[in-house]
Short mmCIF file of N, CA and C in Angstrom, two decimals:
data_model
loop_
_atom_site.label_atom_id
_atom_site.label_comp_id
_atom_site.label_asym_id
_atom_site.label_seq_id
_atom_site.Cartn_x
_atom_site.Cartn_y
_atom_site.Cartn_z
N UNK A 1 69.49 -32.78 85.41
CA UNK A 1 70.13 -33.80 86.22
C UNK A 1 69.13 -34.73 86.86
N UNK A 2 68.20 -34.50 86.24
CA UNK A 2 67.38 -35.76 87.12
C UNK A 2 66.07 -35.17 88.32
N UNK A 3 65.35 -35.53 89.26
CA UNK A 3 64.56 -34.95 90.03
C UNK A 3 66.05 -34.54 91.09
N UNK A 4 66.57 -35.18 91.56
CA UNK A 4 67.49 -34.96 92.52
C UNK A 4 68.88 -34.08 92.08
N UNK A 5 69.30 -33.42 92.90
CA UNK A 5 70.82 -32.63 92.20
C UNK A 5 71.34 -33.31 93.01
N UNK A 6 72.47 -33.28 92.63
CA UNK A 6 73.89 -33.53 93.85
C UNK A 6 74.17 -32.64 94.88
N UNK A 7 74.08 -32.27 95.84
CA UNK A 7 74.01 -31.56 96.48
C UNK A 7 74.29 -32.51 98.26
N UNK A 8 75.19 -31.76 98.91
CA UNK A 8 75.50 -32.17 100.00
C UNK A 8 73.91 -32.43 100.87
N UNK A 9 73.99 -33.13 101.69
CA UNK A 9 72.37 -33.27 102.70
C UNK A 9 72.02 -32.27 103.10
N UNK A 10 73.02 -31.44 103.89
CA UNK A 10 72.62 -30.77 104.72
C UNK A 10 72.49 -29.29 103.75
N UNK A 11 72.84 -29.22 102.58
CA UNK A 11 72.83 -28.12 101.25
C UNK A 11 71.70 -27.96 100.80
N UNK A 12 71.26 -28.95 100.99
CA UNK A 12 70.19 -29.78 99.56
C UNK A 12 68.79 -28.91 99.65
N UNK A 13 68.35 -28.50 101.52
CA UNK A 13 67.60 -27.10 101.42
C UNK A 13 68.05 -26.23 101.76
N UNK A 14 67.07 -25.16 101.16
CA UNK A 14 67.29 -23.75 101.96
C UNK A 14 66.84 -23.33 103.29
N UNK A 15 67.92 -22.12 104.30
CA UNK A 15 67.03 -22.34 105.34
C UNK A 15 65.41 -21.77 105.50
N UNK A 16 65.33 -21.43 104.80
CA UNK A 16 63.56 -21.12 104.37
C UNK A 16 62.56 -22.40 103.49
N UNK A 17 63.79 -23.57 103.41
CA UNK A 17 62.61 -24.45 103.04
C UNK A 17 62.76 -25.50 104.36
N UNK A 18 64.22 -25.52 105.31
CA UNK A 18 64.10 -26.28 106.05
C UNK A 18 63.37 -25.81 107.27
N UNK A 19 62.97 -24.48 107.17
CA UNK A 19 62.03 -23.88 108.38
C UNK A 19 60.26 -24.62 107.76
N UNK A 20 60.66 -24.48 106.81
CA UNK A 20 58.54 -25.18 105.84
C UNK A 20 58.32 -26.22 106.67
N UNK A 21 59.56 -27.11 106.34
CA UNK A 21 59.75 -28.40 106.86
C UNK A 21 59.26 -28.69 108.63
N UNK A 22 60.21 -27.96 109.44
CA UNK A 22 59.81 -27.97 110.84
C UNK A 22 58.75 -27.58 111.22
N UNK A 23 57.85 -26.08 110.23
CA UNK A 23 56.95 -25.77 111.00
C UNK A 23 56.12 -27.03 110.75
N UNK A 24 55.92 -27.71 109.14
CA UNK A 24 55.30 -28.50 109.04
C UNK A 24 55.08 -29.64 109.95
N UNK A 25 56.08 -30.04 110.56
CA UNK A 25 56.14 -30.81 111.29
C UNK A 25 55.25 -30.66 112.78
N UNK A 26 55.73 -29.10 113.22
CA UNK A 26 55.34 -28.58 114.36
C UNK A 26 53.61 -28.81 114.45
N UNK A 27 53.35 -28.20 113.01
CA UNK A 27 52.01 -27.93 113.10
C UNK A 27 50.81 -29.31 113.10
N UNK A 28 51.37 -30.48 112.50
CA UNK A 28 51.16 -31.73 112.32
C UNK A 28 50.91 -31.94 113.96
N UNK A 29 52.15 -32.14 114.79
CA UNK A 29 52.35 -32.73 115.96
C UNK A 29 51.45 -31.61 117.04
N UNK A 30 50.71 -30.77 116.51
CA UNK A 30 49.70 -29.78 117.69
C UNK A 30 48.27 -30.41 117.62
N UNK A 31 48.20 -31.36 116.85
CA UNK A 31 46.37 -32.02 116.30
C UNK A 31 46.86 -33.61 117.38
N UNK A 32 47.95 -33.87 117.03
CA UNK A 32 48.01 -35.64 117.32
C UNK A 32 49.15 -35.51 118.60
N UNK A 33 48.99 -36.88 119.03
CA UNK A 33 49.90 -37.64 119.55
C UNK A 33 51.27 -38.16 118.86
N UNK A 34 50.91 -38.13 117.74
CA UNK A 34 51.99 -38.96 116.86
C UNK A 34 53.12 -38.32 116.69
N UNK A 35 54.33 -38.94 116.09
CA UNK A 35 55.63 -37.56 116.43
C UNK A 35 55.84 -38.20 114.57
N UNK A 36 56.56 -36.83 114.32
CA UNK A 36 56.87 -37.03 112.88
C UNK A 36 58.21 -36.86 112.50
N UNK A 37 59.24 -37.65 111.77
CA UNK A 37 60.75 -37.31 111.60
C UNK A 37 60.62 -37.15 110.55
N UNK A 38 61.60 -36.31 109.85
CA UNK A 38 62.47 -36.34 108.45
C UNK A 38 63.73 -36.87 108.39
N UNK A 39 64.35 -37.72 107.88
CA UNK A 39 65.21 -38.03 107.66
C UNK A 39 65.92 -37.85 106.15
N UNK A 40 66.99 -37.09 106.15
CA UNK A 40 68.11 -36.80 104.54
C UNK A 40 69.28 -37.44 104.71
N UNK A 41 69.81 -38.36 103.46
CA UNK A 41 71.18 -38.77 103.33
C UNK A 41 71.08 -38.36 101.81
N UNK A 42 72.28 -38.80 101.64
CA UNK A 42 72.48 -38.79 100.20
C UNK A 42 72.88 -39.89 98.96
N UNK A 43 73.21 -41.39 99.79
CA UNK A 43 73.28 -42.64 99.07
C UNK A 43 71.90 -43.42 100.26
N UNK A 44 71.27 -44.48 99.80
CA UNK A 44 70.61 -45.81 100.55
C UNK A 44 71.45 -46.87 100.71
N UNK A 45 71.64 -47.33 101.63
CA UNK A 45 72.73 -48.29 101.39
C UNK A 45 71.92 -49.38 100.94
N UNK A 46 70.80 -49.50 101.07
CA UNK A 46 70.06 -50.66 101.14
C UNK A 46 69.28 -50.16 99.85
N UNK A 47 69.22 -51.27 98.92
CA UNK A 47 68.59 -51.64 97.47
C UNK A 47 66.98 -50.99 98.36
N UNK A 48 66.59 -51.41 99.00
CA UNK A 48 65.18 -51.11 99.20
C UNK A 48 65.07 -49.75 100.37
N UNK A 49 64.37 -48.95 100.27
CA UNK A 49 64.51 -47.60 100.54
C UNK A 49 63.58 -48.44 102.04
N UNK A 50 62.44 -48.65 101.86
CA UNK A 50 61.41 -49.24 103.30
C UNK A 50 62.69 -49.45 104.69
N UNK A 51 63.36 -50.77 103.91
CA UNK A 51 64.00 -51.29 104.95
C UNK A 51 65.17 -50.48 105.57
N UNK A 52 65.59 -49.71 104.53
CA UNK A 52 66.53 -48.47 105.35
C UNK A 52 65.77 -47.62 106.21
N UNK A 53 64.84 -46.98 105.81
CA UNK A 53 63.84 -46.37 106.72
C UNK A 53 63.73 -46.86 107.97
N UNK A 54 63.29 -48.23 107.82
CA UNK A 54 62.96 -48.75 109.16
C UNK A 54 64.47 -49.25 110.10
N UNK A 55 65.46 -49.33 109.52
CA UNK A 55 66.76 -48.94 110.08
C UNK A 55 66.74 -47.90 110.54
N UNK A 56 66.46 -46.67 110.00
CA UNK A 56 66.77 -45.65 110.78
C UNK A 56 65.99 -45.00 111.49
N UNK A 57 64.59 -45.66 111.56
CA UNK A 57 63.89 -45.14 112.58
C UNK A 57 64.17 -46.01 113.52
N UNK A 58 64.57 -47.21 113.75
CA UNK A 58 65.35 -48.00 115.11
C UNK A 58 66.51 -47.09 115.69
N UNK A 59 67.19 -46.84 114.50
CA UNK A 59 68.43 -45.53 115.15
C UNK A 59 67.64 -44.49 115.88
N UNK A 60 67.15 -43.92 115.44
CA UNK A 60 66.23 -42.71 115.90
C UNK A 60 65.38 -43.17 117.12
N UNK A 61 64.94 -43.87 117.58
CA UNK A 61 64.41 -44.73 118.76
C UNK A 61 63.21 -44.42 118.51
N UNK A 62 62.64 -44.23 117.12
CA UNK A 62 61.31 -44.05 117.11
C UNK A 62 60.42 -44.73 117.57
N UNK A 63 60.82 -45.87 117.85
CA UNK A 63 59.59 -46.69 118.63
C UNK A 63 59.58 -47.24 119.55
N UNK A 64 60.15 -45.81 120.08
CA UNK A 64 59.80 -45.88 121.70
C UNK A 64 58.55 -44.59 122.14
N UNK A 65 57.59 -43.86 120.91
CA UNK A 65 56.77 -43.14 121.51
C UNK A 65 55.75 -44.28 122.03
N UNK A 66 55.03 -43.37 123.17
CA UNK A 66 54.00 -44.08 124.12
C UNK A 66 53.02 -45.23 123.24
N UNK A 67 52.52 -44.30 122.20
CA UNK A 67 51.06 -45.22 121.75
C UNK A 67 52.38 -45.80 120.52
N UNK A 68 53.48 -45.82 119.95
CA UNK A 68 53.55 -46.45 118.89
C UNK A 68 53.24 -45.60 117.61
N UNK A 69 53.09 -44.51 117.56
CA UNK A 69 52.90 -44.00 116.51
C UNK A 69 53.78 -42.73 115.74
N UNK A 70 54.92 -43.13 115.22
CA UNK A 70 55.55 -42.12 114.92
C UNK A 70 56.04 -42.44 113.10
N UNK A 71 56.19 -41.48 112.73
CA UNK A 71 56.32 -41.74 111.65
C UNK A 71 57.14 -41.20 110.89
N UNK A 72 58.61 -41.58 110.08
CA UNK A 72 59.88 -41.35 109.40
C UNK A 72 59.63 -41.22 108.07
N UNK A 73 59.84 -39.86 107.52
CA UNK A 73 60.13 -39.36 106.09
C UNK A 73 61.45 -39.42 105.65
N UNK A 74 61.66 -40.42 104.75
CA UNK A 74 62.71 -41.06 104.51
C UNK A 74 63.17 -40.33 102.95
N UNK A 75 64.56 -39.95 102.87
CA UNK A 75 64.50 -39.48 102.01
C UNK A 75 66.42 -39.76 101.59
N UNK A 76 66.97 -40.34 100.00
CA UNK A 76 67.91 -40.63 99.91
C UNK A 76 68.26 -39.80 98.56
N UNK A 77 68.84 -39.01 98.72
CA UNK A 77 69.46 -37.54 97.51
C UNK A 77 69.67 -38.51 96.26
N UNK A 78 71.48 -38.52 96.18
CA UNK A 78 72.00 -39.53 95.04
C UNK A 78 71.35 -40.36 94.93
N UNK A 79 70.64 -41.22 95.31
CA UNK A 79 70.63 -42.63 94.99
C UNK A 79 68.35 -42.54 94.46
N UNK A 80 68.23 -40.96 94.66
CA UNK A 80 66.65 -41.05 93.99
C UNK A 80 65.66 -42.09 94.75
N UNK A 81 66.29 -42.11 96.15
CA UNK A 81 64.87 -42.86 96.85
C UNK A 81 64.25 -42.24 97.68
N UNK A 82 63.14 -42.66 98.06
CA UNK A 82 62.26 -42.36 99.64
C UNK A 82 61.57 -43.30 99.87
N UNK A 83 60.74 -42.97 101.09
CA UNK A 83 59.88 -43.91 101.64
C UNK A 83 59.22 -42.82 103.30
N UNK A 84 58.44 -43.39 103.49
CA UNK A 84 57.61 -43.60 104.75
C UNK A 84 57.11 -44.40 105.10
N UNK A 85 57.64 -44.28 106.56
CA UNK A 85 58.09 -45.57 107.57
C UNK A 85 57.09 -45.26 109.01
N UNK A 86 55.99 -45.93 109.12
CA UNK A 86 54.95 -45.93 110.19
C UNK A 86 54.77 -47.25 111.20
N UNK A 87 55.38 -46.86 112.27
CA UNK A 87 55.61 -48.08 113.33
C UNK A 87 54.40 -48.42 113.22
N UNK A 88 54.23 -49.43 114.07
CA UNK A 88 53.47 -50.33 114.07
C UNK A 88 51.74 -49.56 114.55
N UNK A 89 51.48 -49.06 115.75
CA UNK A 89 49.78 -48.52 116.15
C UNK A 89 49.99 -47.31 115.07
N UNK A 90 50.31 -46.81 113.79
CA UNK A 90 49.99 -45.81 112.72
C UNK A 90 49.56 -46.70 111.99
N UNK A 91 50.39 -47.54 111.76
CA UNK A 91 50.57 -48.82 110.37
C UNK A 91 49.24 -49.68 110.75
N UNK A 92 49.03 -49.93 111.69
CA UNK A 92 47.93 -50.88 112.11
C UNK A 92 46.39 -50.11 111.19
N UNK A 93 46.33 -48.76 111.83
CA UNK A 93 44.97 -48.26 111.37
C UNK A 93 44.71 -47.75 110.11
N UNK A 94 46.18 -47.15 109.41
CA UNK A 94 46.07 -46.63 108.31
C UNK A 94 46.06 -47.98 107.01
N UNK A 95 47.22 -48.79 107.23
CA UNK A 95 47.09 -49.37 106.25
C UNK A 95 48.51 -49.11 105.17
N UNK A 96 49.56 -50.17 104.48
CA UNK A 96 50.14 -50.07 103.65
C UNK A 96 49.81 -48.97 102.18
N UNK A 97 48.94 -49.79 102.03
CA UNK A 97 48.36 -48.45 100.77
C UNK A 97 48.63 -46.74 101.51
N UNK A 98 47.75 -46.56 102.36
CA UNK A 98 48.55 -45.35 103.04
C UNK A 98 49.44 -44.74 102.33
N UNK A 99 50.50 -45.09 102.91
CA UNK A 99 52.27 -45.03 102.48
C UNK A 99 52.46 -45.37 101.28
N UNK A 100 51.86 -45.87 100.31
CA UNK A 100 52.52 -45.96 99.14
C UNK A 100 51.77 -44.89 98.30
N UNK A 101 50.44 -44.23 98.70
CA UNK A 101 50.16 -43.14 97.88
C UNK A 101 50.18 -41.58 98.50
N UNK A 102 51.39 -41.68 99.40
CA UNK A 102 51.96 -40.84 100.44
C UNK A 102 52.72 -40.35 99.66
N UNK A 103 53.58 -41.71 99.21
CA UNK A 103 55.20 -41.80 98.21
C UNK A 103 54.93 -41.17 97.05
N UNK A 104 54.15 -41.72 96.47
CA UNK A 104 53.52 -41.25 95.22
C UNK A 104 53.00 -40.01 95.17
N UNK A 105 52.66 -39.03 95.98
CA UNK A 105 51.89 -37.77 95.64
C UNK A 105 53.26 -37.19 95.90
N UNK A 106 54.05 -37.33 97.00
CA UNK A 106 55.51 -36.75 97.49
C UNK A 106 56.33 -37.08 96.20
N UNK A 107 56.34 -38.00 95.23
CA UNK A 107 57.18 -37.97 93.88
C UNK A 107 56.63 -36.93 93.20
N UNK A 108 55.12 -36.90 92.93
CA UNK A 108 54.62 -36.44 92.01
C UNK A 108 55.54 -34.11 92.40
N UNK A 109 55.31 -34.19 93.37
CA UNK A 109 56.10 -32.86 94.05
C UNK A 109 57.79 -32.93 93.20
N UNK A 110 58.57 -33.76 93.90
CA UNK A 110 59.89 -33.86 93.58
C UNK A 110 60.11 -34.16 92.08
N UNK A 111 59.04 -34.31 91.34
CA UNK A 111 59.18 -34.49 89.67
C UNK A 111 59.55 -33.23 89.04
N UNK A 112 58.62 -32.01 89.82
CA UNK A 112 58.30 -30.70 89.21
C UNK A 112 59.94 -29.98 90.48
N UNK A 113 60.04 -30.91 90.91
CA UNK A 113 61.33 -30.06 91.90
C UNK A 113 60.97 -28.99 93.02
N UNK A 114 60.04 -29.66 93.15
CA UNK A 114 59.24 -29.19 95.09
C UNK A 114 59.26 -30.15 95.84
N UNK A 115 60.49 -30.30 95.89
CA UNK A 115 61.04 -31.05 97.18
C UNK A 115 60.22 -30.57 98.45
N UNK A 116 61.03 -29.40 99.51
CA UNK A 116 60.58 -29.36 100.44
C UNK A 116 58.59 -29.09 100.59
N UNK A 117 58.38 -28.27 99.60
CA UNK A 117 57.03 -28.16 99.68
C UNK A 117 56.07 -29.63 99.36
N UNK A 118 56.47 -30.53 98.84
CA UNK A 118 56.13 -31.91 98.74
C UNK A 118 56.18 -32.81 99.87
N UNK A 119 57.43 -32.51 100.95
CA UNK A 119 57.56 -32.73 102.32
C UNK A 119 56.53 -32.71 102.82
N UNK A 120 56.28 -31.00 102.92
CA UNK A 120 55.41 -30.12 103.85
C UNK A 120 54.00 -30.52 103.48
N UNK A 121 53.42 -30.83 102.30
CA UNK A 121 52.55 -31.26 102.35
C UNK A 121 51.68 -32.62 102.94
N UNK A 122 53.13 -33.69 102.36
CA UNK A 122 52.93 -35.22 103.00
C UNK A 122 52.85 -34.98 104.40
N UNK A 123 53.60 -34.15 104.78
CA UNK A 123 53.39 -34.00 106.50
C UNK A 123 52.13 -33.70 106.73
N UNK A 124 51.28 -33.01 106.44
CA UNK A 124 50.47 -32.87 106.55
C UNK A 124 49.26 -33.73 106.84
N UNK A 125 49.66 -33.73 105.71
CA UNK A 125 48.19 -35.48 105.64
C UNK A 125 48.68 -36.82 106.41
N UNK A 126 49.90 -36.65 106.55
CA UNK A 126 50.74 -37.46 107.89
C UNK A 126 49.73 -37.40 109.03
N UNK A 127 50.06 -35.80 109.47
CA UNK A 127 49.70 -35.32 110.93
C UNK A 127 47.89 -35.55 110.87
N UNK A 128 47.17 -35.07 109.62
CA UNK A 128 45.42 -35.46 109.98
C UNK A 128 45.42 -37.15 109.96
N UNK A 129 45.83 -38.36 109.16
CA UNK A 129 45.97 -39.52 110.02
C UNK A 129 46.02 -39.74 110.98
N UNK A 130 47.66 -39.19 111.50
CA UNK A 130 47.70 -39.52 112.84
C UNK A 130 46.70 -38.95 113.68
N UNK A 131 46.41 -37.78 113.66
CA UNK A 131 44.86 -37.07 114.62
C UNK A 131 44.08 -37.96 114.63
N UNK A 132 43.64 -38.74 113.49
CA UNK A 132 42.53 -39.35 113.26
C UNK A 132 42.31 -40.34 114.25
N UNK A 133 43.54 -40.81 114.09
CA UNK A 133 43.40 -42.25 115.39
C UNK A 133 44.22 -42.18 116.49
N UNK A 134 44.81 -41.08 116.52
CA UNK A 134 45.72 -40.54 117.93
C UNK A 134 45.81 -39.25 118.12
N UNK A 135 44.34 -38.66 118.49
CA UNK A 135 44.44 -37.09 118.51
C UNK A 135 45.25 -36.65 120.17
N UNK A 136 45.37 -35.16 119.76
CA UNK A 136 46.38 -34.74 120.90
C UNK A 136 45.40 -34.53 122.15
N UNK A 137 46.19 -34.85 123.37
CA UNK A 137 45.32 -34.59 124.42
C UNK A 137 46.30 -33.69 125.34
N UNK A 138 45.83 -32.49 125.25
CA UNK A 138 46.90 -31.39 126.17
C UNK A 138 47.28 -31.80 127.57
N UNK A 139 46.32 -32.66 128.30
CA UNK A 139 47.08 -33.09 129.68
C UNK A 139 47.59 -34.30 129.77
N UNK A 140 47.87 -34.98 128.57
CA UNK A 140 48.72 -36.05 128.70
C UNK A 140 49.39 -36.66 127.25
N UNK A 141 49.75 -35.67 126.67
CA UNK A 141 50.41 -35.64 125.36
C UNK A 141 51.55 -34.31 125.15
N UNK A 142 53.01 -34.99 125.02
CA UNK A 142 54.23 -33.75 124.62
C UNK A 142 55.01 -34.34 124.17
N UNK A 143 55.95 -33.41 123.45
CA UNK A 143 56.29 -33.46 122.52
C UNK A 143 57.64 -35.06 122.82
N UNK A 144 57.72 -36.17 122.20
CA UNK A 144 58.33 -37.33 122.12
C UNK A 144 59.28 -37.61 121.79
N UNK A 145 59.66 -36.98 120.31
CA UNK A 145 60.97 -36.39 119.65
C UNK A 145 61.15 -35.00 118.91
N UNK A 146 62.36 -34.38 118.96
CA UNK A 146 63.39 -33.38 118.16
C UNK A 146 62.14 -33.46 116.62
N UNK A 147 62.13 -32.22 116.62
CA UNK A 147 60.73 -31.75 115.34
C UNK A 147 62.50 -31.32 114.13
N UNK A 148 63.32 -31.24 114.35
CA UNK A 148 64.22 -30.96 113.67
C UNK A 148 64.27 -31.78 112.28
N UNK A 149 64.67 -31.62 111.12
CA UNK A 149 65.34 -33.01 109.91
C UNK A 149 66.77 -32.95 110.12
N UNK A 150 67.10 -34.73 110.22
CA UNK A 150 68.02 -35.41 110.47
C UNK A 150 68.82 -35.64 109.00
N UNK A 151 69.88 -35.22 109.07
CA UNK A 151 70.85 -34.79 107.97
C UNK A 151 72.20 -36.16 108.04
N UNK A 152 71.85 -36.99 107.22
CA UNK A 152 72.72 -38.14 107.52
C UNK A 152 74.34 -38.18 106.34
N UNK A 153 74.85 -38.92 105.92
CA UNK A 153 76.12 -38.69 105.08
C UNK A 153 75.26 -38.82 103.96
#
């Protein structure tokens, strides 16, 4: 059926891959400042996966962390898209290219059908970026947003 099954959003992992997912997240957000989302639907409404992203990290109020740096794993079931979406002080230091060979190593995962472990990895190299130019500072750095993935229609 394709890299993607049909599968409801909130189906689509197991709860042992959506725990990969959070710790991944968790463990990302203990080095940096930066906060990291997942986001799952199952259609894009929007022809371009970016600009939905950045729709729904406005929903998500992602950019309202302090320094500007949070960053949305965008991900659309049926419709075979993704993206990552880096407000503006991530986007500034890393760079577009960044994100597009973010996308690309995270396909290269979802080709072989390691979805969540393809997540867990991009998170990763998410969270040492963000360290890089927004490391965590224990007396004036917590947690910004819900480490949870956001399960949309």
């Amino acid at each position: 059926m394709g890299v993607f099954s049909p599968k409801k959003t909130k189906d689509f992992f197991s709860e042992q891959e959506k725990e990969l997912i959070v710790l991944a997240i968790q463990k990302a957000e203990k080095i940096t400042s930066g906060e990291i989302r997942v986001y799952v639907e199952n259609t894009c409404n929007n022809q371009n996966p970016v600009e939905r992203a950045a729709q729904i990290f406005a929903e998500l109020n992602m950019q309202l962390t302090q320094q500007r740096n949070g960053v949305l794993v965008y991900i659309a079931i049926q419709s075979r898209k993704l993206a990552i979406y880096g407000d503006v002080g991530i986007h500034e230091k890393v760079g577009q290219e960044f994100w597009e060979k973010a996308v690309q190593e995270m396909l290269q995962h979802f080709n072989v059908h390691h979805f969540a472990q393809g997540i867990a990895i991009i998170i990763d190299k998410i969270g040492n970026a963000l360290a890089t130019h927004f490391p965590y500072h224990t007396a004036t750095d917590g947690n910004e947003l819900p480490d949870d993935i956001v399960f949309g229609d």
